[in-house]
Short mmCIF file of C-alpha atoms and ligand atoms in Angstrom, two decimals:
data_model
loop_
_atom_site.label_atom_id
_atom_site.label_comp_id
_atom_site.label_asym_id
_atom_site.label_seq_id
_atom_site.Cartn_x
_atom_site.Cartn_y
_atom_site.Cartn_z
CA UNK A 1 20.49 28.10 1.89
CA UNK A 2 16.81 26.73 1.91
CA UNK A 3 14.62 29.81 2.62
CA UNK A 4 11.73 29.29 0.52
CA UNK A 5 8.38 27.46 1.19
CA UNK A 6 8.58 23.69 -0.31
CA UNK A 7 6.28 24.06 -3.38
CA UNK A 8 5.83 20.35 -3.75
CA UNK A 9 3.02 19.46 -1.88
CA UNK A 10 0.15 22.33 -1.06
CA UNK A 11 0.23 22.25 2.36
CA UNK A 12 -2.65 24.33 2.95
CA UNK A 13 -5.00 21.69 1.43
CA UNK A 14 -3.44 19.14 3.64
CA UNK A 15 -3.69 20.69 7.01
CA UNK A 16 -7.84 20.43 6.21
CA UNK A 17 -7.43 17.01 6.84
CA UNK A 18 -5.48 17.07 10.30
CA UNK A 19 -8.41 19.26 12.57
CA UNK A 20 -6.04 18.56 15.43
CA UNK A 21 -3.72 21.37 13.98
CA UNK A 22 -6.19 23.93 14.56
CA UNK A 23 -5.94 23.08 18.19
CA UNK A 24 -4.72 26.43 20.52
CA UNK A 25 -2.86 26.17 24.04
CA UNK A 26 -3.00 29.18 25.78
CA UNK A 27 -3.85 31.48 22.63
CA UNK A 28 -1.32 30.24 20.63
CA UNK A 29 -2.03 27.90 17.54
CA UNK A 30 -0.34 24.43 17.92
CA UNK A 31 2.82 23.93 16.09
CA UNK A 32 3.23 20.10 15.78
CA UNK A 33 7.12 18.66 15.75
CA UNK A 34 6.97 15.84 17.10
CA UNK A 35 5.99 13.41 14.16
CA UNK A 36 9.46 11.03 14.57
CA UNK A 37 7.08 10.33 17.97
CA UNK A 38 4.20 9.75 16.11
CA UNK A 39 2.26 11.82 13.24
CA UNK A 40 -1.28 12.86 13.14
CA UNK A 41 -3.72 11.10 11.41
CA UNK A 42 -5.69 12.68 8.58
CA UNK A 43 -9.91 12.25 8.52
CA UNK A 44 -9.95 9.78 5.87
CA UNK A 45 -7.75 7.39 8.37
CA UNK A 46 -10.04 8.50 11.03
CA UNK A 47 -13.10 8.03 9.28
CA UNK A 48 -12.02 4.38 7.91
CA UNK A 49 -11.86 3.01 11.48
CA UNK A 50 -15.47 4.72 12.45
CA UNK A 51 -16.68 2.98 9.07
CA UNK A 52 -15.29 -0.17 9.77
CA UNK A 53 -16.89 -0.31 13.52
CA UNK A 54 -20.24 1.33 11.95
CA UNK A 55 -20.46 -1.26 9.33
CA UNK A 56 -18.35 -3.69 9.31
CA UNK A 57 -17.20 -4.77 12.55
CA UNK A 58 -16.69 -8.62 13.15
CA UNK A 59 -13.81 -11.07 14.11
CA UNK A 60 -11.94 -12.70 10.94
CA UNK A 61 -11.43 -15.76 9.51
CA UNK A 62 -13.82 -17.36 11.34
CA UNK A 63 -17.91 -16.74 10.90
CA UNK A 64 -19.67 -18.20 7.71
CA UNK A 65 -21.78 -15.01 8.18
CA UNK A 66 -21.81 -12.19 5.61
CA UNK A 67 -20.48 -9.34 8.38
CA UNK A 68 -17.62 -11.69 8.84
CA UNK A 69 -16.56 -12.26 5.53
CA UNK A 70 -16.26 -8.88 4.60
CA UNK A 71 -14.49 -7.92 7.56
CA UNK A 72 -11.80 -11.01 6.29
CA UNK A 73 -11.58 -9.47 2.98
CA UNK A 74 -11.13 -5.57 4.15
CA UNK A 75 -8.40 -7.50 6.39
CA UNK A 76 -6.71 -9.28 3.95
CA UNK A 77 -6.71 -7.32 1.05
CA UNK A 78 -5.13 -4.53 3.98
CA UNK A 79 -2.12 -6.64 3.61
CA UNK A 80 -2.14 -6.23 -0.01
CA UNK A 81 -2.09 -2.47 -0.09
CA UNK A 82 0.98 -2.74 2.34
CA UNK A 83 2.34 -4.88 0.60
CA UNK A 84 2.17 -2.67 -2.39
CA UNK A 85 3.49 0.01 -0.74
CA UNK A 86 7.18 -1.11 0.37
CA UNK A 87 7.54 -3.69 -3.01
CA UNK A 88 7.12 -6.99 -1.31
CA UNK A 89 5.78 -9.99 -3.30
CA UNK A 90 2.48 -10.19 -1.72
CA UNK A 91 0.57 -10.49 1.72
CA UNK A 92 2.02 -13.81 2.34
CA UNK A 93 5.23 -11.45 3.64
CA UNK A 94 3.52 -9.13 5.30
CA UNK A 95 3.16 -9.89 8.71
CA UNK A 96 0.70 -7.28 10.95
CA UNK A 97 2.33 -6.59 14.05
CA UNK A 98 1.42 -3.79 17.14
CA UNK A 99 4.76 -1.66 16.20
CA UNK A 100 7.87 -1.99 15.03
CA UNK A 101 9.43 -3.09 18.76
CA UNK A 102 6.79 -5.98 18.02
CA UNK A 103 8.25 -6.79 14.30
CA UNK A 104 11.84 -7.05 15.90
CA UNK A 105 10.82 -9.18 19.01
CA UNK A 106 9.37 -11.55 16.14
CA UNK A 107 12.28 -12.36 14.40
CA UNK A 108 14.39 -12.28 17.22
CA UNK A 109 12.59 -14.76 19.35
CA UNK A 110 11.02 -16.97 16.17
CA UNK A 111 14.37 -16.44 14.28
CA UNK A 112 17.40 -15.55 16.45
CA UNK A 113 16.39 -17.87 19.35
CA UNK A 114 16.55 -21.10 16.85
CA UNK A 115 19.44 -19.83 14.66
CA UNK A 116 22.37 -17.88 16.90
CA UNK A 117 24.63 -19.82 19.19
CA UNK A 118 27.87 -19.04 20.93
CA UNK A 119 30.19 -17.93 17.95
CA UNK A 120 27.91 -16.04 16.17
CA UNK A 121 27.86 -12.70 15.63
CA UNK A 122 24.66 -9.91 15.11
CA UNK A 123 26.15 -6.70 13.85
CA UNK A 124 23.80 -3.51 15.04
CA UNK A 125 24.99 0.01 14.59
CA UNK A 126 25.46 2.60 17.55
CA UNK A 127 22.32 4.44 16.16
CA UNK A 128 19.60 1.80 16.18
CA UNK A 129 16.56 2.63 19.04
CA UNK A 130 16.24 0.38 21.52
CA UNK A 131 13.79 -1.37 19.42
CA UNK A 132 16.48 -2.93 17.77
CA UNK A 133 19.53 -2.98 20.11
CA UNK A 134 17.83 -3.70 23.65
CA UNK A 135 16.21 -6.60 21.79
CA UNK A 136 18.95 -8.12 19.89
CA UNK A 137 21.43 -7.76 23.17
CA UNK A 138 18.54 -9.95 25.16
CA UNK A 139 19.14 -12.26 22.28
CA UNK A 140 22.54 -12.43 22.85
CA UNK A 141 22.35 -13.08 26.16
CA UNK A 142 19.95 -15.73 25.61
CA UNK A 143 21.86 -17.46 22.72
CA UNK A 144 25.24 -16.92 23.60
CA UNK A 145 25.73 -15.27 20.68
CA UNK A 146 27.76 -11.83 20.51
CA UNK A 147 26.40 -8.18 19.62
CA UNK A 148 28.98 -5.78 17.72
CA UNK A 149 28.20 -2.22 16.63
CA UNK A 150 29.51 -0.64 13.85
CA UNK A 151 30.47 2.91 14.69
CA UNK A 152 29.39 6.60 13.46
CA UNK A 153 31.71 9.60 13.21
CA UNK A 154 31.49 12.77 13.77
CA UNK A 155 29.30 13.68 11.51
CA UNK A 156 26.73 11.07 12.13
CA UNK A 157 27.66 8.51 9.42
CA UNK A 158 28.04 4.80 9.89
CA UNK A 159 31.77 4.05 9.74
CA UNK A 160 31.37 1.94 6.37
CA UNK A 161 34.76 0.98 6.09
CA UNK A 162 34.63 -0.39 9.99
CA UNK A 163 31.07 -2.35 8.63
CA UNK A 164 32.96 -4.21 6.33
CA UNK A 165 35.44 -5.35 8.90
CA UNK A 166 33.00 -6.21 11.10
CA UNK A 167 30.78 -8.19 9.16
CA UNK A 168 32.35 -11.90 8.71
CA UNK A 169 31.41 -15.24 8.00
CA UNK A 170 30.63 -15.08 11.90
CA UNK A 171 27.81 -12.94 11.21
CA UNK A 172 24.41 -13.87 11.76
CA UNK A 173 21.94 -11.10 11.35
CA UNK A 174 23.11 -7.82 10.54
CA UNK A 175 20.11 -5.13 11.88
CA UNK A 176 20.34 -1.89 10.75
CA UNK A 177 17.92 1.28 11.16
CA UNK A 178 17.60 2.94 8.31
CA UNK A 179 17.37 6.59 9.07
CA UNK A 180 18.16 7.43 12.42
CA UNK A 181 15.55 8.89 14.66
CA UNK A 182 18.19 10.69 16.67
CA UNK A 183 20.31 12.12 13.84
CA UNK A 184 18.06 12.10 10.81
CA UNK A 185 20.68 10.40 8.96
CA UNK A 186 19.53 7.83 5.54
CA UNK A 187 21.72 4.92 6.06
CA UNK A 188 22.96 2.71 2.95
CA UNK A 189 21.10 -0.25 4.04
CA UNK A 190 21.17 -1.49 0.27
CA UNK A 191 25.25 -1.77 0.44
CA UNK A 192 24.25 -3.36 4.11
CA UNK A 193 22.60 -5.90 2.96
CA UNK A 194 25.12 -7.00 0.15
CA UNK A 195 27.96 -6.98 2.62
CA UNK A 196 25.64 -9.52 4.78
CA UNK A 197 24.53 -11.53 2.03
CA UNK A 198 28.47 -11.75 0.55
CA UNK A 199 28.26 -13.46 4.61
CA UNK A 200 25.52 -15.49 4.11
CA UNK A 201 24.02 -13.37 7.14
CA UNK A 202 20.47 -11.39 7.05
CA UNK A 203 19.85 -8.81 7.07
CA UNK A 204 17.28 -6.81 9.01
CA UNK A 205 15.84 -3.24 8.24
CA UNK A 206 14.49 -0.71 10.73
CA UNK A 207 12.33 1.45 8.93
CA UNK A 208 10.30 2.85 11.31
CA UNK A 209 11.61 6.55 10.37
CA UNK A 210 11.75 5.67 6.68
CA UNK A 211 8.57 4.08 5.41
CA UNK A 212 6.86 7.69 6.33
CA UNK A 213 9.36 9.78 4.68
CA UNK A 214 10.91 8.43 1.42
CA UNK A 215 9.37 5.82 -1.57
CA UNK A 216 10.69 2.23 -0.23
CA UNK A 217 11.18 -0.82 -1.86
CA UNK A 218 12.34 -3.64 0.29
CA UNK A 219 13.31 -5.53 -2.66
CA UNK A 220 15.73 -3.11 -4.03
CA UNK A 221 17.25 -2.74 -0.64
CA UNK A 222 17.06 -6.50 -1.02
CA UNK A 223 16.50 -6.64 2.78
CA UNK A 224 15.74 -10.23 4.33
CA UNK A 225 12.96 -8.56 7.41
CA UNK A 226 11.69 -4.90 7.39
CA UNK A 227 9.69 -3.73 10.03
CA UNK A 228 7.91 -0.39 10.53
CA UNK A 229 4.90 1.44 12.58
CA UNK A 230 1.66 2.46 11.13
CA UNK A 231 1.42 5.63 13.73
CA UNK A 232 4.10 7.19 12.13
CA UNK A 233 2.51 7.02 8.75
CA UNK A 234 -0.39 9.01 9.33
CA UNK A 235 -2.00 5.71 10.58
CA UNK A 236 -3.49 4.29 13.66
CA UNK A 237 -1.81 3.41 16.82
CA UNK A 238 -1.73 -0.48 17.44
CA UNK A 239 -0.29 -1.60 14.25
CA UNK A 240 2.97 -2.67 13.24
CA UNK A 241 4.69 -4.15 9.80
CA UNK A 242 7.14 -7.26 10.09
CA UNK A 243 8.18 -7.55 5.94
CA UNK A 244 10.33 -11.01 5.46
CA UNK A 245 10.81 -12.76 2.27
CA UNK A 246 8.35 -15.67 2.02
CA UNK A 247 11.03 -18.49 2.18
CA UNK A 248 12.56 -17.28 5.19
CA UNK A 249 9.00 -16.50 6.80
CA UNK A 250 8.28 -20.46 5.96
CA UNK A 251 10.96 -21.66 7.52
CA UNK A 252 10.47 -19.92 11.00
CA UNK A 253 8.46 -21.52 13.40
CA UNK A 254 5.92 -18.96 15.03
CA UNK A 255 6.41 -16.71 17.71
CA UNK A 256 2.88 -16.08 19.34
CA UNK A 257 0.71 -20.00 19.69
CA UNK A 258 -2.83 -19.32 19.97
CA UNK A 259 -6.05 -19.35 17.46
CA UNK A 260 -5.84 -18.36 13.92
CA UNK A 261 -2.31 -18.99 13.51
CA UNK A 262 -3.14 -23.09 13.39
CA UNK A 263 -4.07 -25.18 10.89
CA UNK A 264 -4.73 -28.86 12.84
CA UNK A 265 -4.34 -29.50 16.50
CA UNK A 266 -4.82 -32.35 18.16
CA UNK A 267 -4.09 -33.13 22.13
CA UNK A 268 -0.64 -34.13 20.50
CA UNK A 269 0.42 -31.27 18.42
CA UNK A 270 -0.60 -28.62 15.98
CA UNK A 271 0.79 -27.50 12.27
CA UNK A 272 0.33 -23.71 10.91
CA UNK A 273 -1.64 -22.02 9.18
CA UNK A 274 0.06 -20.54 5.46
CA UNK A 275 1.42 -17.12 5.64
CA UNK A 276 1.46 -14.76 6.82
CA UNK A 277 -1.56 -16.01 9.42
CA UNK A 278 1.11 -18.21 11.05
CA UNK A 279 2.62 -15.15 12.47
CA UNK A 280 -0.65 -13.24 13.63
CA UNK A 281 -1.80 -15.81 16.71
CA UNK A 282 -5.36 -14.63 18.26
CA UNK A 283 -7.96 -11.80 16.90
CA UNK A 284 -5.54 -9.44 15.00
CA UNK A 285 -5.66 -5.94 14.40
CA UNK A 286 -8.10 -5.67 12.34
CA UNK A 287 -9.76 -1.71 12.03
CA UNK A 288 -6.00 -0.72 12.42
CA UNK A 289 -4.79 -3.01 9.75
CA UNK A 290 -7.79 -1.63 6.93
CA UNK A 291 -6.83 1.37 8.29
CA UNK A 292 -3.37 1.33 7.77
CA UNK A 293 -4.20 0.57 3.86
CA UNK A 294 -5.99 3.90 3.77
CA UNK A 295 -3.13 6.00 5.11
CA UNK A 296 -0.76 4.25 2.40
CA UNK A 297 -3.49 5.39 -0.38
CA UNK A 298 -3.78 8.78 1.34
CA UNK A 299 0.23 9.08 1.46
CA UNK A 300 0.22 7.51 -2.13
CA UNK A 301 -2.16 10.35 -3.62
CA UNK A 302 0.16 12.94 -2.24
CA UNK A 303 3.27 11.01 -3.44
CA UNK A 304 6.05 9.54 -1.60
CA UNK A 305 8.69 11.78 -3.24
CA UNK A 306 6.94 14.47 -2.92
CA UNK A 307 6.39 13.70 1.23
CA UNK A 308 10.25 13.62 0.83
CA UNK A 309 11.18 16.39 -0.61
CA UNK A 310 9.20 18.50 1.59
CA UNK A 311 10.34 16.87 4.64
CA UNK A 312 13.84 17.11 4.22
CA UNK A 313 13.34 20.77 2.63
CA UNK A 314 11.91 21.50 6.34
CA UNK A 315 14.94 19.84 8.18
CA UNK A 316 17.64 21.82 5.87
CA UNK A 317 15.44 25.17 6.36
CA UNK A 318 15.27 24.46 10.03
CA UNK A 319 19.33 23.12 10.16
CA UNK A 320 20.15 26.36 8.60
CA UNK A 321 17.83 28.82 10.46
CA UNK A 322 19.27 27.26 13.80
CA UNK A 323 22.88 27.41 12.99
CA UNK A 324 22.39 31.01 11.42
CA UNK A 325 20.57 32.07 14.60
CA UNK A 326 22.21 30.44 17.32
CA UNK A 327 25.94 31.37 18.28
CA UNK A 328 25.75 28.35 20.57
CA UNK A 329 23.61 25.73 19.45
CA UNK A 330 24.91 21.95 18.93
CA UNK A 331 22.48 20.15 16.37
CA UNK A 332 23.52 16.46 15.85
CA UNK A 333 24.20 14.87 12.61
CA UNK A 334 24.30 15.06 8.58
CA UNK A 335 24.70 18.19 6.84
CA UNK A 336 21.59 20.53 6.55
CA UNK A 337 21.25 19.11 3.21
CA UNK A 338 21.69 15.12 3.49
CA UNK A 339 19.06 14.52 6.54
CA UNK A 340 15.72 12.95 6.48
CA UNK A 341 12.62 15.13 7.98
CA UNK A 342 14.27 16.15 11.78
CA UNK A 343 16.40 17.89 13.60
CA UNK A 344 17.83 17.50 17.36
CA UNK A 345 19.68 19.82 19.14
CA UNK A 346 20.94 21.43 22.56
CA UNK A 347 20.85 25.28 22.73
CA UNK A 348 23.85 26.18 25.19
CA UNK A 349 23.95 24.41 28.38
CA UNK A 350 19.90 24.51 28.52
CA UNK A 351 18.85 20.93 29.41
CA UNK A 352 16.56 19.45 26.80
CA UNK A 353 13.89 18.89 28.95
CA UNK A 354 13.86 22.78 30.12
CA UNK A 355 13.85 23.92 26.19
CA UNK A 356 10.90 21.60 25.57
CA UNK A 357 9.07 22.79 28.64
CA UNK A 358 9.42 26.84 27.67
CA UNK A 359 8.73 25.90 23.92
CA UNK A 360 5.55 24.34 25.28
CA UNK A 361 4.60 27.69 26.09
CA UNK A 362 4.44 28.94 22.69
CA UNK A 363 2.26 25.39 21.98
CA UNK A 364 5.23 24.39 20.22
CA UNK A 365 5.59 20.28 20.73
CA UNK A 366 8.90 18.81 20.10
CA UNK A 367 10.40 15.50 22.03
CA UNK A 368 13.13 16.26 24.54
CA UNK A 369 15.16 13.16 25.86
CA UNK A 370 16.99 10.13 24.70
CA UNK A 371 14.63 9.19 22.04
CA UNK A 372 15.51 5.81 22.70
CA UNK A 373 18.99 6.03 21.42
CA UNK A 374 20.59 6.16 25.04
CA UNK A 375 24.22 4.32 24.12
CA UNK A 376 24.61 7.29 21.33
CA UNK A 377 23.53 10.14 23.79
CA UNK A 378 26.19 8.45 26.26
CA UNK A 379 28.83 8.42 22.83
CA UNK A 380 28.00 12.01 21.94
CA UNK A 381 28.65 12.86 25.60
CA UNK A 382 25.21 14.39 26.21
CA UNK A 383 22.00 12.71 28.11
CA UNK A 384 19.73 14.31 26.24
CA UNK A 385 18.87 16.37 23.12
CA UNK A 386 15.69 18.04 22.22
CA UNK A 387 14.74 17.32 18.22
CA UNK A 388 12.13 18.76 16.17
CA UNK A 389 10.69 16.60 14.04
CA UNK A 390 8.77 17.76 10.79
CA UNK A 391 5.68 16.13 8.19
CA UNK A 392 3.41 16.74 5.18
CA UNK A 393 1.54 19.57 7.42
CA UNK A 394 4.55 21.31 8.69
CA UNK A 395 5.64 24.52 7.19
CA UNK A 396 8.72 26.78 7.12
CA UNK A 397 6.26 29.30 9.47
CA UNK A 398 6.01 27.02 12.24
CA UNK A 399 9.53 26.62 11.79
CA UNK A 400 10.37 30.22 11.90
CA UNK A 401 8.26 29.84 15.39
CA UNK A 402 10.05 27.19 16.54
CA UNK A 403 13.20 29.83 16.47
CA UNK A 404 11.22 32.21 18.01
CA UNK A 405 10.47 30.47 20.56
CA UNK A 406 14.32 29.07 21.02
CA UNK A 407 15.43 32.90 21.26
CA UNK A 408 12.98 33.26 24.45
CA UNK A 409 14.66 30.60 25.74
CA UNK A 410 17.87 31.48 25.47
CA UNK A 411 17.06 34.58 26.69
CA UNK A 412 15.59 33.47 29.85
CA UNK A 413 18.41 31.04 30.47
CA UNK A 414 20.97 33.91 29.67
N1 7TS B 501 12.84 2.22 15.38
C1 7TS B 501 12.97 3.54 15.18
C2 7TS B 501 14.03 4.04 14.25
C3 7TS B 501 12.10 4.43 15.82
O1 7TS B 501 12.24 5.73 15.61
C4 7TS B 501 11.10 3.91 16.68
C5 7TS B 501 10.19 4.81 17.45
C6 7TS B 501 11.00 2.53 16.83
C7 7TS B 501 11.90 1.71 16.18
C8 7TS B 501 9.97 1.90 17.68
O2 7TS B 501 8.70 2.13 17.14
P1 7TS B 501 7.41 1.65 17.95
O3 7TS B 501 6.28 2.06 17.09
O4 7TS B 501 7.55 0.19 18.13
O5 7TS B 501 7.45 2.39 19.25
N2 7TS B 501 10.75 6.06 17.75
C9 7TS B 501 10.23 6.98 18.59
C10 7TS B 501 10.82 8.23 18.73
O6 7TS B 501 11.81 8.61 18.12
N3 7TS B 501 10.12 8.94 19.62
O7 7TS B 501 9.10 8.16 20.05
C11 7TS B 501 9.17 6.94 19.42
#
């Protein structure tokens, strides 16, 4: 059993960058688990976008003038850093986005409304969000094209064997998420991606829940698109990552028409602009963009394997002080020791909603609901589950207060 404090990363020294932490509600000190939602954002994220408006603030690609052109080189070279940071080639496949719901709707309009026809198959899993599975069912609808879903057991695994019977030469796009923010389970998107490509289908990677946990590399996963959110990074809200491999990013035609994204226009027509511009039509995000390239240095200094093996220390130390607590608890997914950095639950018969709204009371913040993974809730027989969700700042205290706070609950519900 995990009862010690991760030693990993000094935790202490990290919470001096997240002032929000020291917030109180009602005398009690803030215990934040709710980073699957979004995470907090450390000074030197915050302090990049006050620089940038300070003293650097102009629109991009466009003035001659000296304000502008370093704006346009903060911007670009932001693409860079992400690009860096998940393995891609360069920024001509990194595509800034506002979220990852934005990354998807990209492909899947710019892609999957040109390619997919009746006949064709996209293969999603029962655990993607709604990101993924709202968008590519529109898609469907659209295209005539058919959505299948490849099934998880009991335990919260994708049914492999039922993945490689459902992935034929009639597939399309396979879109996969690759850990689930419902059950905290790390899919093997790699062996995904081969079984597409033995298809000739693509494959697309939801890693909104991994790029902020675990060292990625999309081109060992060898994944075609790869999308993910900067707010759950320890970066700014309004920014999103669509990854796709250059080729495939050539051939699509855009998704948004506007300014920047052109190259000529005439009354008659227009061509593009080179990647990835083509993709980012009108005045893009630009502070959160050179933001977003500090929180990848900040998680970078701190290491990525280190941010994982404290993350899923917390969700094994929390898995196994819930069980070893709670006669009646139901916590969904993996094992305690093969889950990314969360945990969701339902203590008793207590709704979800009523847990979250007593552990409020003890400042504790934790999501209660459907988290966007409604077709799963309705597989797993429950609407909703409440899931506590852990980062870099968290610590085996707030988790011990977390239980604390579970035990009131369960008391007053008795
Ligand atoms: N995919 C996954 C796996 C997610 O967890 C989320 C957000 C998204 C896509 C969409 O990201 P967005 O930035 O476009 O909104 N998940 C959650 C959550 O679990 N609670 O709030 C948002």
């Amino acid at each position: 059993m995990a009862t010690t404090e991760s030693d990993v990363l000094d935790v202490e020294r990290i919470r001096e960058d997240f002032p929000i932490l020291d917030r109180e509600f009602g005398g009690e000190q803030l215990v934040y688990l709710d980073n699957a939602a979004t995470s907090q954002t450390p000074d030197q994220v915050v302090d990049t976008i006050a620089d940038y408006y300070r003293h650097t603030n102009a629109n991009v690609h466009r003035g001659l003038h000296q304000l502008s052109q370093e704006a346009s080189i903060a911007y670009e070279d932001a693409h860079d850093r992400v690009a860096d940071f998940i393995g891609a080639e360069g920024r001509e496949e990194i595509v800034f986005t506002k979220n990852t719901t934005e990354s998807m709707n990209t492909v899947a309009y710019a892609w999957g409304l040109a390619e997919l026809g009746p006949g064709d198959e996209i293969v999603l899993t029962e655990m993607e969000h709604h990101a993924a599975l709202v968008t590519w069912q529109q898609i469907a609808k659209k295209t005539g094209a058919e959505v299948k879903f490849v099934p998880v057991d009991d335990e919260g695994y994708l049914d492999m064997d039922a993945a490689r019977e459902m992935i034929t030469d009639d597939t399309e796009m396979v879109s996969v998420v690759h850990v689930s923010n419902t059950l905290g389970t790390i899919n093997p998107v790699s062996e995904l991606a081969d079984i597409a490509h033995d298809h000739d289908a693509l494959c697309f990677v939801d890693g909104a829940q991994s790029v902020p946990h675990m060292p990625v590399d999309v081109q060992d996963i060898d994944a075609d698109f790869f999308a993910f959110s900067g707010h759950k990074m320890c970066g700014p809200t309004g920014i999103g990552v669509l990854y796709g491999k250059e080729h495939l990013l050539e051939e699509m035609q855009p998704y948004l028409y506007g300014g920047m994204m052109i190259s000529k226009v005439t009354f008659e027509d227009s061509t593009w602009h080179e990647l990835p511009w083509k993709f980012e039509a009108g005045t893009p995000v630009i502070a959160q963009g050179i933001a977003l390239a500090e929180a990848c240095d900040y998680l970078d200094d701190i290491g990525m394997e280190n941010v994982r093996a404290h993350g899923e220390h917390l969700a094994e130390y929390a898995h196994d002080r819930l069980t070893e607590t709670f006669d009646d608890i139901r916590i969904l997914g993996p094992p305690a020791d093969d889950r990314s950095a969360l945990v969701s639950f339902n203590l008793g018969t207590v709704h979800a909603h009523d847990t979250s709204e007593i552990l409020n009371e003890f400042a504790v913040a934790v999501r209660a609901g459907d988290h966007c993974t409604q077709p799963l809730h309705d597989k797993l027989g429950i609407a909703a589950s409440a899931r506590a969700s852990f980062y870099i700042y968290n610590t085996t205290a707030e988790v011990d207060k977390l239980v604390e706070a579970l035990e009131a609950t369960e008391e007053l519900f008795a």
